[in-house]
């Protein structure tokens, strides 16, 4: 059988204006589709848009799901999880003081959650470390 999916947007402050892809992503995900479930509770996969440094609390507040029916969280950058590395490095913190705070907020949001899967356009060779 074809997995059924649903689309959900995180609340919080609006995404950065630089995200030129966001309107297209929203439009496509909101369009009718034969595999689209009527609600997240009826879906095998819930596509969640779009995690950024201003809405990690909304991510944490999502109801838990069975890990076999996860949330696919679209996010700004997979390297957010590198809290022990470059994001919290003293040199980086002098340039971007909030980088470590946002990284730690993401770690708190996903701690103990096996129902989150992450993706982004920049899913490059850097590992996602949480």
PDB file of N, CA, C and O in Angstrom, residues 16 52-54 56 76 80 83 86-106 108:
ATOM      1  N   UNK A  16      12.526  33.020   7.531  1.00  0.00           N
ATOM      2  CA  UNK A  16      13.307  34.095   6.928  1.00  0.00           C
ATOM      3  C   UNK A  16      12.835  34.411   5.515  1.00  0.00           C
ATOM      4  O   UNK A  16      12.471  33.516   4.763  1.00  0.00           O
ATOM      5  N   UNK A  52      13.064  26.263  12.195  1.00  0.00           N
ATOM      6  CA  UNK A  52      14.139  27.253  12.180  1.00  0.00           C
ATOM      7  C   UNK A  52      14.401  27.683  13.619  1.00  0.00           C
ATOM      8  O   UNK A  52      13.760  27.166  14.553  1.00  0.00           O
ATOM      9  N   UNK A  53      15.314  28.592  13.813  1.00  0.00           N
ATOM     10  CA  UNK A  53      15.737  28.924  15.172  1.00  0.00           C
ATOM     11  C   UNK A  53      14.662  29.588  16.023  1.00  0.00           C
ATOM     12  O   UNK A  53      14.837  29.746  17.214  1.00  0.00           O
ATOM     13  N   UNK A  54      13.514  29.935  15.465  1.00  0.00           N
ATOM     14  CA  UNK A  54      12.474  30.593  16.246  1.00  0.00           C
ATOM     15  C   UNK A  54      11.307  29.719  16.656  1.00  0.00           C
ATOM     16  O   UNK A  54      10.408  30.181  17.341  1.00  0.00           O
ATOM     17  N   UNK A  56      11.532  26.081  17.824  1.00  0.00           N
ATOM     18  CA  UNK A  56      11.853  24.767  18.401  1.00  0.00           C
ATOM     19  C   UNK A  56      10.866  24.392  19.507  1.00  0.00           C
ATOM     20  O   UNK A  56      10.609  23.208  19.708  1.00  0.00           O
ATOM     21  N   UNK A  76      15.974  24.228   8.500  1.00  0.00           N
ATOM     22  CA  UNK A  76      16.863  25.200   7.873  1.00  0.00           C
ATOM     23  C   UNK A  76      18.218  24.607   7.519  1.00  0.00           C
ATOM     24  O   UNK A  76      18.740  24.848   6.451  1.00  0.00           O
ATOM     25  N   UNK A  80      22.638  22.102  12.358  1.00  0.00           N
ATOM     26  CA  UNK A  80      22.194  22.641  13.653  1.00  0.00           C
ATOM     27  C   UNK A  80      22.564  21.722  14.798  1.00  0.00           C
ATOM     28  O   UNK A  80      22.828  22.158  15.891  1.00  0.00           O
ATOM     29  N   UNK A  83      26.133  20.761  18.101  1.00  0.00           N
ATOM     30  CA  UNK A  83      26.279  21.645  19.264  1.00  0.00           C
ATOM     31  C   UNK A  83      27.626  21.520  19.958  1.00  0.00           C
ATOM     32  O   UNK A  83      28.061  22.441  20.628  1.00  0.00           O
ATOM     33  N   UNK A  86      31.349  23.207  15.825  1.00  0.00           N
ATOM     34  CA  UNK A  86      31.580  24.576  15.383  1.00  0.00           C
ATOM     35  C   UNK A  86      30.537  25.582  15.841  1.00  0.00           C
ATOM     36  O   UNK A  86      30.848  26.753  16.008  1.00  0.00           O
ATOM     37  N   UNK A  87      29.263  25.184  16.065  1.00  0.00           N
ATOM     38  CA  UNK A  87      28.252  26.157  16.458  1.00  0.00           C
ATOM     39  C   UNK A  87      28.507  26.747  17.837  1.00  0.00           C
ATOM     40  O   UNK A  87      28.143  27.875  18.109  1.00  0.00           O
ATOM     41  N   UNK A  88      29.085  25.963  18.731  1.00  0.00           N
ATOM     42  CA  UNK A  88      29.342  26.442  20.083  1.00  0.00           C
ATOM     43  C   UNK A  88      30.820  26.743  20.322  1.00  0.00           C
ATOM     44  O   UNK A  88      31.243  26.924  21.457  1.00  0.00           O
ATOM     45  N   UNK A  89      31.578  26.780  19.271  1.00  0.00           N
ATOM     46  CA  UNK A  89      32.994  27.113  19.383  1.00  0.00           C
ATOM     47  C   UNK A  89      33.124  28.592  19.774  1.00  0.00           C
ATOM     48  O   UNK A  89      32.380  29.437  19.267  1.00  0.00           O
ATOM     49  N   UNK A  90      34.036  28.938  20.685  1.00  0.00           N
ATOM     50  CA  UNK A  90      34.162  30.330  21.133  1.00  0.00           C
ATOM     51  C   UNK A  90      34.305  31.357  20.005  1.00  0.00           C
ATOM     52  O   UNK A  90      33.728  32.439  20.071  1.00  0.00           O
ATOM     53  N   UNK A  91      35.030  31.016  18.943  1.00  0.00           N
ATOM     54  CA  UNK A  91      35.187  31.962  17.828  1.00  0.00           C
ATOM     55  C   UNK A  91      33.845  32.179  17.138  1.00  0.00           C
ATOM     56  O   UNK A  91      33.450  33.309  16.830  1.00  0.00           O
ATOM     57  N   UNK A  92      33.108  31.114  16.905  1.00  0.00           N
ATOM     58  CA  UNK A  92      31.795  31.218  16.278  1.00  0.00           C
ATOM     59  C   UNK A  92      30.830  32.009  17.163  1.00  0.00           C
ATOM     60  O   UNK A  92      30.038  32.816  16.677  1.00  0.00           O
ATOM     61  N   UNK A  93      30.911  31.808  18.461  1.00  0.00           N
ATOM     62  CA  UNK A  93      30.007  32.515  19.376  1.00  0.00           C
ATOM     63  C   UNK A  93      30.268  34.016  19.385  1.00  0.00           C
ATOM     64  O   UNK A  93      29.339  34.807  19.581  1.00  0.00           O
ATOM     65  N   UNK A  94      31.493  34.423  19.180  1.00  0.00           N
ATOM     66  CA  UNK A  94      31.773  35.869  19.105  1.00  0.00           C
ATOM     67  C   UNK A  94      31.119  36.475  17.876  1.00  0.00           C
ATOM     68  O   UNK A  94      30.603  37.580  17.916  1.00  0.00           O
ATOM     69  N   UNK A  95      31.093  35.724  16.779  1.00  0.00           N
ATOM     70  CA  UNK A  95      30.475  36.227  15.543  1.00  0.00           C
ATOM     71  C   UNK A  95      28.957  36.121  15.582  1.00  0.00           C
ATOM     72  O   UNK A  95      28.253  36.983  15.091  1.00  0.00           O
ATOM     73  N   UNK A  96      28.442  35.011  16.123  1.00  0.00           N
ATOM     74  CA  UNK A  96      27.004  34.734  16.143  1.00  0.00           C
ATOM     75  C   UNK A  96      26.617  34.240  17.541  1.00  0.00           C
ATOM     76  O   UNK A  96      26.523  33.042  17.780  1.00  0.00           O
ATOM     77  N   UNK A  97      26.383  35.157  18.477  1.00  0.00           N
ATOM     78  CA  UNK A  97      26.148  34.759  19.865  1.00  0.00           C
ATOM     79  C   UNK A  97      24.951  33.835  20.075  1.00  0.00           C
ATOM     80  O   UNK A  97      24.918  33.067  21.018  1.00  0.00           O
ATOM     81  N   UNK A  98      23.957  33.876  19.184  1.00  0.00           N
ATOM     82  CA  UNK A  98      22.774  33.036  19.369  1.00  0.00           C
ATOM     83  C   UNK A  98      22.916  31.635  18.796  1.00  0.00           C
ATOM     84  O   UNK A  98      22.054  30.789  19.037  1.00  0.00           O
ATOM     85  N   UNK A  99      23.974  31.368  18.056  1.00  0.00           N
ATOM     86  CA  UNK A  99      24.103  30.076  17.374  1.00  0.00           C
ATOM     87  C   UNK A  99      24.022  28.907  18.349  1.00  0.00           C
ATOM     88  O   UNK A  99      23.305  27.941  18.111  1.00  0.00           O
ATOM     89  N   UNK A 100      24.732  28.986  19.443  1.00  0.00           N
ATOM     90  CA  UNK A 100      24.751  27.892  20.404  1.00  0.00           C
ATOM     91  C   UNK A 100      23.400  27.772  21.115  1.00  0.00           C
ATOM     92  O   UNK A 100      22.905  26.673  21.331  1.00  0.00           O
ATOM     93  N   UNK A 101      22.778  28.883  21.431  1.00  0.00           N
ATOM     94  CA  UNK A 101      21.475  28.865  22.106  1.00  0.00           C
ATOM     95  C   UNK A 101      20.438  28.149  21.239  1.00  0.00           C
ATOM     96  O   UNK A 101      19.687  27.308  21.710  1.00  0.00           O
ATOM     97  N   UNK A 102      20.411  28.464  19.948  1.00  0.00           N
ATOM     98  CA  UNK A 102      19.460  27.822  19.049  1.00  0.00           C
ATOM     99  C   UNK A 102      19.764  26.336  18.911  1.00  0.00           C
ATOM    100  O   UNK A 102      18.853  25.502  18.866  1.00  0.00           O
ATOM    101  N   UNK A 103      21.028  26.001  18.852  1.00  0.00           N
ATOM    102  CA  UNK A 103      21.443  24.609  18.731  1.00  0.00           C
ATOM    103  C   UNK A 103      21.010  23.818  19.966  1.00  0.00           C
ATOM    104  O   UNK A 103      20.468  22.727  19.858  1.00  0.00           O
ATOM    105  N   UNK A 104      21.216  24.372  21.135  1.00  0.00           N
ATOM    106  CA  UNK A 104      20.814  23.709  22.385  1.00  0.00           C
ATOM    107  C   UNK A 104      19.295  23.572  22.479  1.00  0.00           C
ATOM    108  O   UNK A 104      18.782  22.574  22.963  1.00  0.00           O
ATOM    109  N   UNK A 105      18.548  24.569  21.974  1.00  0.00           N
ATOM    110  CA  UNK A 105      17.082  24.490  21.980  1.00  0.00           C
ATOM    111  C   UNK A 105      16.611  23.332  21.109  1.00  0.00           C
ATOM    112  O   UNK A 105      15.667  22.617  21.462  1.00  0.00           O
ATOM    113  N   UNK A 106      17.274  23.128  19.975  1.00  0.00           N
ATOM    114  CA  UNK A 106      16.918  22.005  19.112  1.00  0.00           C
ATOM    115  C   UNK A 106      17.213  20.691  19.818  1.00  0.00           C
ATOM    116  O   UNK A 106      16.408  19.766  19.781  1.00  0.00           O
ATOM    117  N   UNK A 108      17.157  20.076  23.006  1.00  0.00           N
ATOM    118  CA  UNK A 108      16.124  19.854  24.011  1.00  0.00           C
ATOM    119  C   UNK A 108      14.821  19.378  23.360  1.00  0.00           C
ATOM    120  O   UNK A 108      14.114  18.541  23.907  1.00  0.00           O
TER     121      UNK A 108
END
